[in-house]
Short mmCIF file of C-alpha atoms and ligand atoms in Angstrom, two decimals:
data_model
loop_
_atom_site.label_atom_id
_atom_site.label_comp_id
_atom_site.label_asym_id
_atom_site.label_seq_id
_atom_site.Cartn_x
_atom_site.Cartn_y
_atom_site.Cartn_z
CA UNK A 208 -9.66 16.24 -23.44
CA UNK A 209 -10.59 14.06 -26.80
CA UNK A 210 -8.72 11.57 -28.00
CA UNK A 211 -7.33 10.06 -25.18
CA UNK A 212 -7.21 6.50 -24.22
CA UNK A 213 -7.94 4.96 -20.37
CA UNK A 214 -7.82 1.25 -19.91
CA UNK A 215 -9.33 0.25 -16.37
CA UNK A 216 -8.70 -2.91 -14.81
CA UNK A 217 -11.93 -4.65 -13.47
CA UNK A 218 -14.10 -1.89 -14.91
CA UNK A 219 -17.33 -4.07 -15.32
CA UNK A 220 -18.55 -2.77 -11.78
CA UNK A 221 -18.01 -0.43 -8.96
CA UNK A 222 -15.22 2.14 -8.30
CA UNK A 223 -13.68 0.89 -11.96
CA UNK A 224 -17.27 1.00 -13.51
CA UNK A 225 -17.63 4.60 -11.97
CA UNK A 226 -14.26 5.62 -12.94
CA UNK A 227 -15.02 4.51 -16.74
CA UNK A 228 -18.03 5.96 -16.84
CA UNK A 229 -16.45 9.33 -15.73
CA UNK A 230 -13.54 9.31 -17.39
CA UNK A 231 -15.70 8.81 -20.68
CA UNK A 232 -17.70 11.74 -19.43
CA UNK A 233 -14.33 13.52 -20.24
CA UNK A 234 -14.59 12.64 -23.79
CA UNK A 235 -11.93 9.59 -22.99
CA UNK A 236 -12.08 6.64 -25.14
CA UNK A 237 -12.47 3.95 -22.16
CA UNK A 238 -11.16 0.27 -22.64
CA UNK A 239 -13.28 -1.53 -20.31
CA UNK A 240 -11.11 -4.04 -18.78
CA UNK A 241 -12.83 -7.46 -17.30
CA UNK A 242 -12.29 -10.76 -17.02
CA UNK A 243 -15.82 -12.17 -17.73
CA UNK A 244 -16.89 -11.53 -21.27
CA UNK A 245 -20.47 -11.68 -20.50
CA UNK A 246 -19.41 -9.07 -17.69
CA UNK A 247 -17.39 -7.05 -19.76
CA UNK A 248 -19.49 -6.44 -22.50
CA UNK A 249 -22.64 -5.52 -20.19
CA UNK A 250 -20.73 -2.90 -18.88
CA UNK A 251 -19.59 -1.56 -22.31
CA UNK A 252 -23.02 -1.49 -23.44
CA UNK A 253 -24.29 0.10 -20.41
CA UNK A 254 -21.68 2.73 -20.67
CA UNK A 255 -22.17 3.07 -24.90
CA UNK A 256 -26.05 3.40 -23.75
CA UNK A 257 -25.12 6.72 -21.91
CA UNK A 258 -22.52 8.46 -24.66
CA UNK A 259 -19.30 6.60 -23.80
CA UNK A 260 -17.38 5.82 -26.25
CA UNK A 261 -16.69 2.23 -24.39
CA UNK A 262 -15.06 -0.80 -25.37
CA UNK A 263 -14.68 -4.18 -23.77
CA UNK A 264 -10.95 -5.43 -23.30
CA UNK A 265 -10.89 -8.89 -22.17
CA UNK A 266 -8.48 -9.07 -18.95
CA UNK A 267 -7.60 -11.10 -15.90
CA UNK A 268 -4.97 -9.14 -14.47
CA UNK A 269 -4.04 -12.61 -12.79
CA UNK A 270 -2.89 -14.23 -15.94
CA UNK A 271 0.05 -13.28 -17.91
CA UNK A 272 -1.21 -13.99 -21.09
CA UNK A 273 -4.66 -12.25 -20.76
CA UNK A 274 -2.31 -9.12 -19.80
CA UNK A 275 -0.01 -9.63 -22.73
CA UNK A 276 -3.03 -9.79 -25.43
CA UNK A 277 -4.85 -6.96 -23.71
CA UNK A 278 -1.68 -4.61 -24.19
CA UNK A 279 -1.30 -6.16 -28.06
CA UNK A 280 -4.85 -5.06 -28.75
CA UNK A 281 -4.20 -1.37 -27.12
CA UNK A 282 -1.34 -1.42 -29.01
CA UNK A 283 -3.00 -2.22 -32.19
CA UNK A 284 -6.07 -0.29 -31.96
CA UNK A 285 -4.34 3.03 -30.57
CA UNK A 286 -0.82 2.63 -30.53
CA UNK A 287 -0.33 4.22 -26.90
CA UNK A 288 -1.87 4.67 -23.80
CA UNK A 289 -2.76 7.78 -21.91
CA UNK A 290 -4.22 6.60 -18.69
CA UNK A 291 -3.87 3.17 -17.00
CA UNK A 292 -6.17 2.56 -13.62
CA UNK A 293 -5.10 -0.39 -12.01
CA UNK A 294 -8.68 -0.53 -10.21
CA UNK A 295 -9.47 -4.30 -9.98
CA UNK A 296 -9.09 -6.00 -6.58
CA UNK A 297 -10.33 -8.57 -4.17
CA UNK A 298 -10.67 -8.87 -0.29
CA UNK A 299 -9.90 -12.42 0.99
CA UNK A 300 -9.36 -13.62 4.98
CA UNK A 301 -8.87 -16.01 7.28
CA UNK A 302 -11.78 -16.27 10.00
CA UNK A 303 -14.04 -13.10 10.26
CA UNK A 304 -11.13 -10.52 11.51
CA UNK A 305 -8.61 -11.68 8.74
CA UNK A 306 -5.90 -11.48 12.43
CA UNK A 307 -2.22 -11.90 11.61
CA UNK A 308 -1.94 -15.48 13.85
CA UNK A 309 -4.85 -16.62 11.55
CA UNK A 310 -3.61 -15.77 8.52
CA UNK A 311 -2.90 -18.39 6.08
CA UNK A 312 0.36 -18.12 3.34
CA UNK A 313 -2.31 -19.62 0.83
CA UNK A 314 -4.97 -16.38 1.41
CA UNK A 315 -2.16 -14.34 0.81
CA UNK A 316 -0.96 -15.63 -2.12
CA UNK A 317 -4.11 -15.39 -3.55
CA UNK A 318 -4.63 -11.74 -2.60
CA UNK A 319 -1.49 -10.96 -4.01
CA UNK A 320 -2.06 -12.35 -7.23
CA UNK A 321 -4.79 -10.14 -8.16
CA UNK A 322 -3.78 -6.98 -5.45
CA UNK A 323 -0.29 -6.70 -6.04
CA UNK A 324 1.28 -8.75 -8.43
CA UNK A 325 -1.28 -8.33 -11.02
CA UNK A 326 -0.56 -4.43 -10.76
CA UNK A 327 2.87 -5.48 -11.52
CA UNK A 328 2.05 -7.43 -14.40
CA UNK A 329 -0.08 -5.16 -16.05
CA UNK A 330 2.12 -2.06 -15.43
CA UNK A 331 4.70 -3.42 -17.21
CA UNK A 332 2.89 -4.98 -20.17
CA UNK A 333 1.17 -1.29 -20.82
CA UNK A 334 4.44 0.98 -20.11
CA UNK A 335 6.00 0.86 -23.29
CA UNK A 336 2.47 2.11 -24.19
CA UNK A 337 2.02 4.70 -21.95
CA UNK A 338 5.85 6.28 -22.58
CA UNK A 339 4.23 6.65 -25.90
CA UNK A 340 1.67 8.96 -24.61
CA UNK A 341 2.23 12.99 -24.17
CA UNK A 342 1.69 12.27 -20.09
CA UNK A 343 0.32 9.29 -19.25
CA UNK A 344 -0.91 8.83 -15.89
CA UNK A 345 -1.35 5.85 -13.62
CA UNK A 346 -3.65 5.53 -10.77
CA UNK A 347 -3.34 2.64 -8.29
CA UNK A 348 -6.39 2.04 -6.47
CA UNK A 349 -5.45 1.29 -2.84
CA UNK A 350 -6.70 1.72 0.61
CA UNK A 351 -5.59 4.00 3.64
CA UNK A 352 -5.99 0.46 5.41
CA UNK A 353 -2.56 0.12 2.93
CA UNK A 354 -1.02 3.34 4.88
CA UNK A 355 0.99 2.10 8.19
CA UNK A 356 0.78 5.42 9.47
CA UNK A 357 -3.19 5.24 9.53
CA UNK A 358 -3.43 1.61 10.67
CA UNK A 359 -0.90 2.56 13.64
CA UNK A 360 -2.42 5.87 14.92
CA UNK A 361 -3.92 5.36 18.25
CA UNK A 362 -6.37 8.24 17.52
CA UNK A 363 -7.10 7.19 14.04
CA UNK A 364 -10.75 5.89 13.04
CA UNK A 365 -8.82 2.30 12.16
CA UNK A 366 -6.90 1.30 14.77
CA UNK A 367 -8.91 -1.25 15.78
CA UNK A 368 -8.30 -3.03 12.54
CA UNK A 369 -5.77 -5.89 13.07
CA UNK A 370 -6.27 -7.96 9.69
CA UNK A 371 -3.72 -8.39 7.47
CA UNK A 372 -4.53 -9.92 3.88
CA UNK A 373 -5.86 -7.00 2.11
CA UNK A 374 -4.74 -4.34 4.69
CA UNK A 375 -0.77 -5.63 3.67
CA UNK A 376 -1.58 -6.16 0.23
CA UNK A 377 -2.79 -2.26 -0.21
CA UNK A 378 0.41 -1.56 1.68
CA UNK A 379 2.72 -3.30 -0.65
CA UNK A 380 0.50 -1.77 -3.66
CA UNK A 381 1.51 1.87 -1.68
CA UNK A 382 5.57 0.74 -2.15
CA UNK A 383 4.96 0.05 -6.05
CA UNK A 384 3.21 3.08 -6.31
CA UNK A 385 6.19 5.25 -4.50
CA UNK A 386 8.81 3.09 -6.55
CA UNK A 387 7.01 3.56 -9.99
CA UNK A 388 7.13 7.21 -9.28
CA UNK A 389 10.48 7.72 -8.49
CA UNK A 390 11.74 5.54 -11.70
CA UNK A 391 9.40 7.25 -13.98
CA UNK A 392 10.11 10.79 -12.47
CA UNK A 393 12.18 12.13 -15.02
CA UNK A 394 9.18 10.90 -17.86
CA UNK A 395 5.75 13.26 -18.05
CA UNK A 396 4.37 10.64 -16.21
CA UNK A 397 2.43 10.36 -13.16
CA UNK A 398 1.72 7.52 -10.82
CA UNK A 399 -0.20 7.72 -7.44
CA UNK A 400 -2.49 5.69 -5.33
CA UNK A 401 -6.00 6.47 -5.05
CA UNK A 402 -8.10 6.13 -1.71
CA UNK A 403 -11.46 6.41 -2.18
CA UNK A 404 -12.88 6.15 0.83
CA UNK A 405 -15.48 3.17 2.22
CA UNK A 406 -17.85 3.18 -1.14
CA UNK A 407 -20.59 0.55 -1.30
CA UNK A 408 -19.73 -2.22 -3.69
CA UNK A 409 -19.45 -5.99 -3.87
CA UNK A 410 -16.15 -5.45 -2.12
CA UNK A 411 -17.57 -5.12 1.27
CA UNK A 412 -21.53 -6.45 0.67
CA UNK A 413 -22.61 -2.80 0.05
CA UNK A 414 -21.49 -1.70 3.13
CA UNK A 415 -20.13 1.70 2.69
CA UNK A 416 -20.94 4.88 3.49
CA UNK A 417 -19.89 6.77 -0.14
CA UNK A 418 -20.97 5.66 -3.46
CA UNK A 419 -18.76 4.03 -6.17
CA UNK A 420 -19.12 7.00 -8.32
CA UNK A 421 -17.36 9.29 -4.83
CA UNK A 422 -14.38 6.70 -4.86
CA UNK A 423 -14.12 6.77 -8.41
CA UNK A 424 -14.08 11.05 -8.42
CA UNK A 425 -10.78 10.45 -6.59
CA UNK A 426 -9.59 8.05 -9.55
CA UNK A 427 -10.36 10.87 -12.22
CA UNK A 428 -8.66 13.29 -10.19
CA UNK A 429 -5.15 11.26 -10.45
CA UNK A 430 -5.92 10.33 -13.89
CA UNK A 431 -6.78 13.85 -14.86
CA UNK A 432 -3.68 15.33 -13.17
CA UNK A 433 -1.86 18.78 -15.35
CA UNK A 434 1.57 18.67 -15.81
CA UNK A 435 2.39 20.67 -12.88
CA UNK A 436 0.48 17.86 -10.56
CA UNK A 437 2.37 15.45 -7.94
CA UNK A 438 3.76 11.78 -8.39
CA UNK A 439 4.10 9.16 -6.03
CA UNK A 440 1.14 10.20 -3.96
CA UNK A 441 -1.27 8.07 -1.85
CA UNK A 442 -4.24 10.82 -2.42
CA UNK A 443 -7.75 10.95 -1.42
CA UNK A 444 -10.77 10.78 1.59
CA UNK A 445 -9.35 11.54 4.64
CA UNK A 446 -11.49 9.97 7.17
CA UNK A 447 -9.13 11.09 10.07
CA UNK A 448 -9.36 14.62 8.34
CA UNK A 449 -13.02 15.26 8.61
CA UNK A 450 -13.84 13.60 4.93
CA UNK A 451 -12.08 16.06 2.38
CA UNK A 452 -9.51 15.15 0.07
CA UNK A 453 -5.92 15.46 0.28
CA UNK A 454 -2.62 13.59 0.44
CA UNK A 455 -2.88 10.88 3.29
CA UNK A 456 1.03 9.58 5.03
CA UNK A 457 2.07 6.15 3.64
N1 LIG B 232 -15.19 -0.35 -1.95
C1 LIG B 232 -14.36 0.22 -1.06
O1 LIG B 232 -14.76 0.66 0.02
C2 LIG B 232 -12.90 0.36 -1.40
C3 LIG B 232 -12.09 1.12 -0.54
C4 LIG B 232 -10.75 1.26 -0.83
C5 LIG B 232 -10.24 0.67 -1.96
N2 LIG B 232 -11.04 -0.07 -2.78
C6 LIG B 232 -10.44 -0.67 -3.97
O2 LIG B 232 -11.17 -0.25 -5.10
C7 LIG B 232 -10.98 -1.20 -6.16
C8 LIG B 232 -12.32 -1.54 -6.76
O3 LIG B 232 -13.08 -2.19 -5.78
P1 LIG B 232 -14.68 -2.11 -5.69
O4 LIG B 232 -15.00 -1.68 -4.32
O5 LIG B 232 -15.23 -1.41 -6.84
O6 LIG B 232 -15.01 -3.68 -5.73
P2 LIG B 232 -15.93 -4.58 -6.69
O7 LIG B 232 -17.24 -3.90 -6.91
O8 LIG B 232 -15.90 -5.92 -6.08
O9 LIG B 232 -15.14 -4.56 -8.07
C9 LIG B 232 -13.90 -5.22 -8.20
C10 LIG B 232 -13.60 -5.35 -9.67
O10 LIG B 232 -12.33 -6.02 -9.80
C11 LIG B 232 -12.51 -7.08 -10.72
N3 LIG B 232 -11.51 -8.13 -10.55
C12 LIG B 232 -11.30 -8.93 -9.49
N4 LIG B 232 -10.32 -9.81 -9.75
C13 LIG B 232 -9.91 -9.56 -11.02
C14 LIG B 232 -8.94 -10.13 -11.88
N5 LIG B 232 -8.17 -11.16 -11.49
N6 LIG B 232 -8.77 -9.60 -13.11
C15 LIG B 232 -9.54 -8.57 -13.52
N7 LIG B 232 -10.50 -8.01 -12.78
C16 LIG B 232 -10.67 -8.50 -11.54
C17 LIG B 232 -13.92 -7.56 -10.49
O11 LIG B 232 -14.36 -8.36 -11.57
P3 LIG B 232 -15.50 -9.51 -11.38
O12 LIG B 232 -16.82 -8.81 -11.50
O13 LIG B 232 -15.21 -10.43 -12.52
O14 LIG B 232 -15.30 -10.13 -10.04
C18 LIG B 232 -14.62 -6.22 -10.40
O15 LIG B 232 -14.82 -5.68 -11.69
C19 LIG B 232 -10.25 -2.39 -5.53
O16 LIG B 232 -8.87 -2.31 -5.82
C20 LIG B 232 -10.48 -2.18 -4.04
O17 LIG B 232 -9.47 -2.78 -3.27
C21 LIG B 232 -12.36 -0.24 -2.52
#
């Protein structure tokens, strides 16, 4: 698998760090997106320091013209793309629970920027790049707190979750992810949404129970898909399921 090119979005720590890392481990050339240079070029010298061939793509997925430059230099440097993961994301909420009657319009907009719109933005500055590919894949990083089914099953390990920022933005990432699929269906391409499980990052103060480098194993899978593999997929841990992998319901 040489030659090929991954960009991931907020790859200068955790599940995107993990997923450069082992997508580089695949002989990948990995564009290390980040918004902080300082950031950004830590992690591409971290990930150079172990064999990577790693390098640092400036990138606020928040901000149009970051996104537009990003996909100029990918276009310029390599002239396609063969695997986008839209990895970088924030949790936000109002009071401790995040509950719907507390939830301000002005936390969601904020979440939104970076969880959903930003996937928007930065899938459709990189397509043109990524029809250019042989099979270009696209991996969503979501959440099975994004999958209505999970959050609604009154035997399900979540149902006592009732907060809605970054529950409803993973949920609204799960619709782009169906909707990508079935325009690009027809295309070698690929898109599906990645859960990968409660890993301990920043995200939640350390607090999970796998490691970045399990939720980003689930990444690689998607990216790494053959031809024969599925589209429009929200795929990976399945708590409920006794902690395998496998396709969880939207
Ligand atoms: N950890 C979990 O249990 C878990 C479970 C399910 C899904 N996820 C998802 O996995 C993804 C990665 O999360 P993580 O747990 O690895 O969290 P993390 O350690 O906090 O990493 C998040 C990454 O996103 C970047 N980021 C945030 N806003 C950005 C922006 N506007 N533009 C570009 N990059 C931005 C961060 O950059 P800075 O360093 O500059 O802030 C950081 O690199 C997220 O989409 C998250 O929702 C995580």
């Amino acid at each position: 698998m040489t030659n090929m090119v991954a960009l991931i979005t907020g790859a200068n720590k955790g599940i995107g760090f993990a997923t450069a890392r082992q997508l580089g481990g695949l002989g990948m050339t990995v564009l290390v997106g980040a918004r902080d240079a300082e950031r950004g070029r830590a992690a591409q010298q971290e990930l150079r320091d172990g064999g990577v061939d790693a390098v640092f793509v400036p990138l606020d997925v928040t901000d149009a013209g970051s996104v537009a430059a990003a996909a100029k230099l990918v276009e310029a440097e390599y002239g396609r793309l063969d695997v986008l993961v839209n990895n970088a994301g924030i949790v936000l909420a109002d009071g401790a629970r995040g509950l719907p009657s507390e939830t301000t319009v002005a936390t969601l907009r904020r979440l939104y920027e970076t969880n959903v719109f930003g996937v928007v933005t930065v899938t459709n500055a990189l397509l043109p790049l990524l029809r250019r590919a042989p099979a270009a894949r696209i991996v969503n990083v979501s959440s099975e707190v994004g999958s209505i089914a999970v959050m609604t099953d009154p035997n399900g390990a979540l149902f006592e979750l009732t907060s809605v920022p970054y529950p409803s933005s993973k949920a609204a990432l799960n619709m782009l992810t169906a909707m990508y699929a079935k325009e690009l269906r027809d295309t070698p391409i690929k898109v599906n949404a990645a859960n990968p499980g409660y890993c301990a990052t920043d995200l939640n103060g350390n607090g999970g129970f796998r490691t970045a480098e399990q939720g980003a194993e689930v990444s690689v899978r998607l990216a790494t898909l053959p031809a024969d593999g599925p589209s429009g997929l929200l795929w990976g841990f399945q708590m409920d399921a006794g902690g395998g992998y496998g396709v969880l319901p939207w």
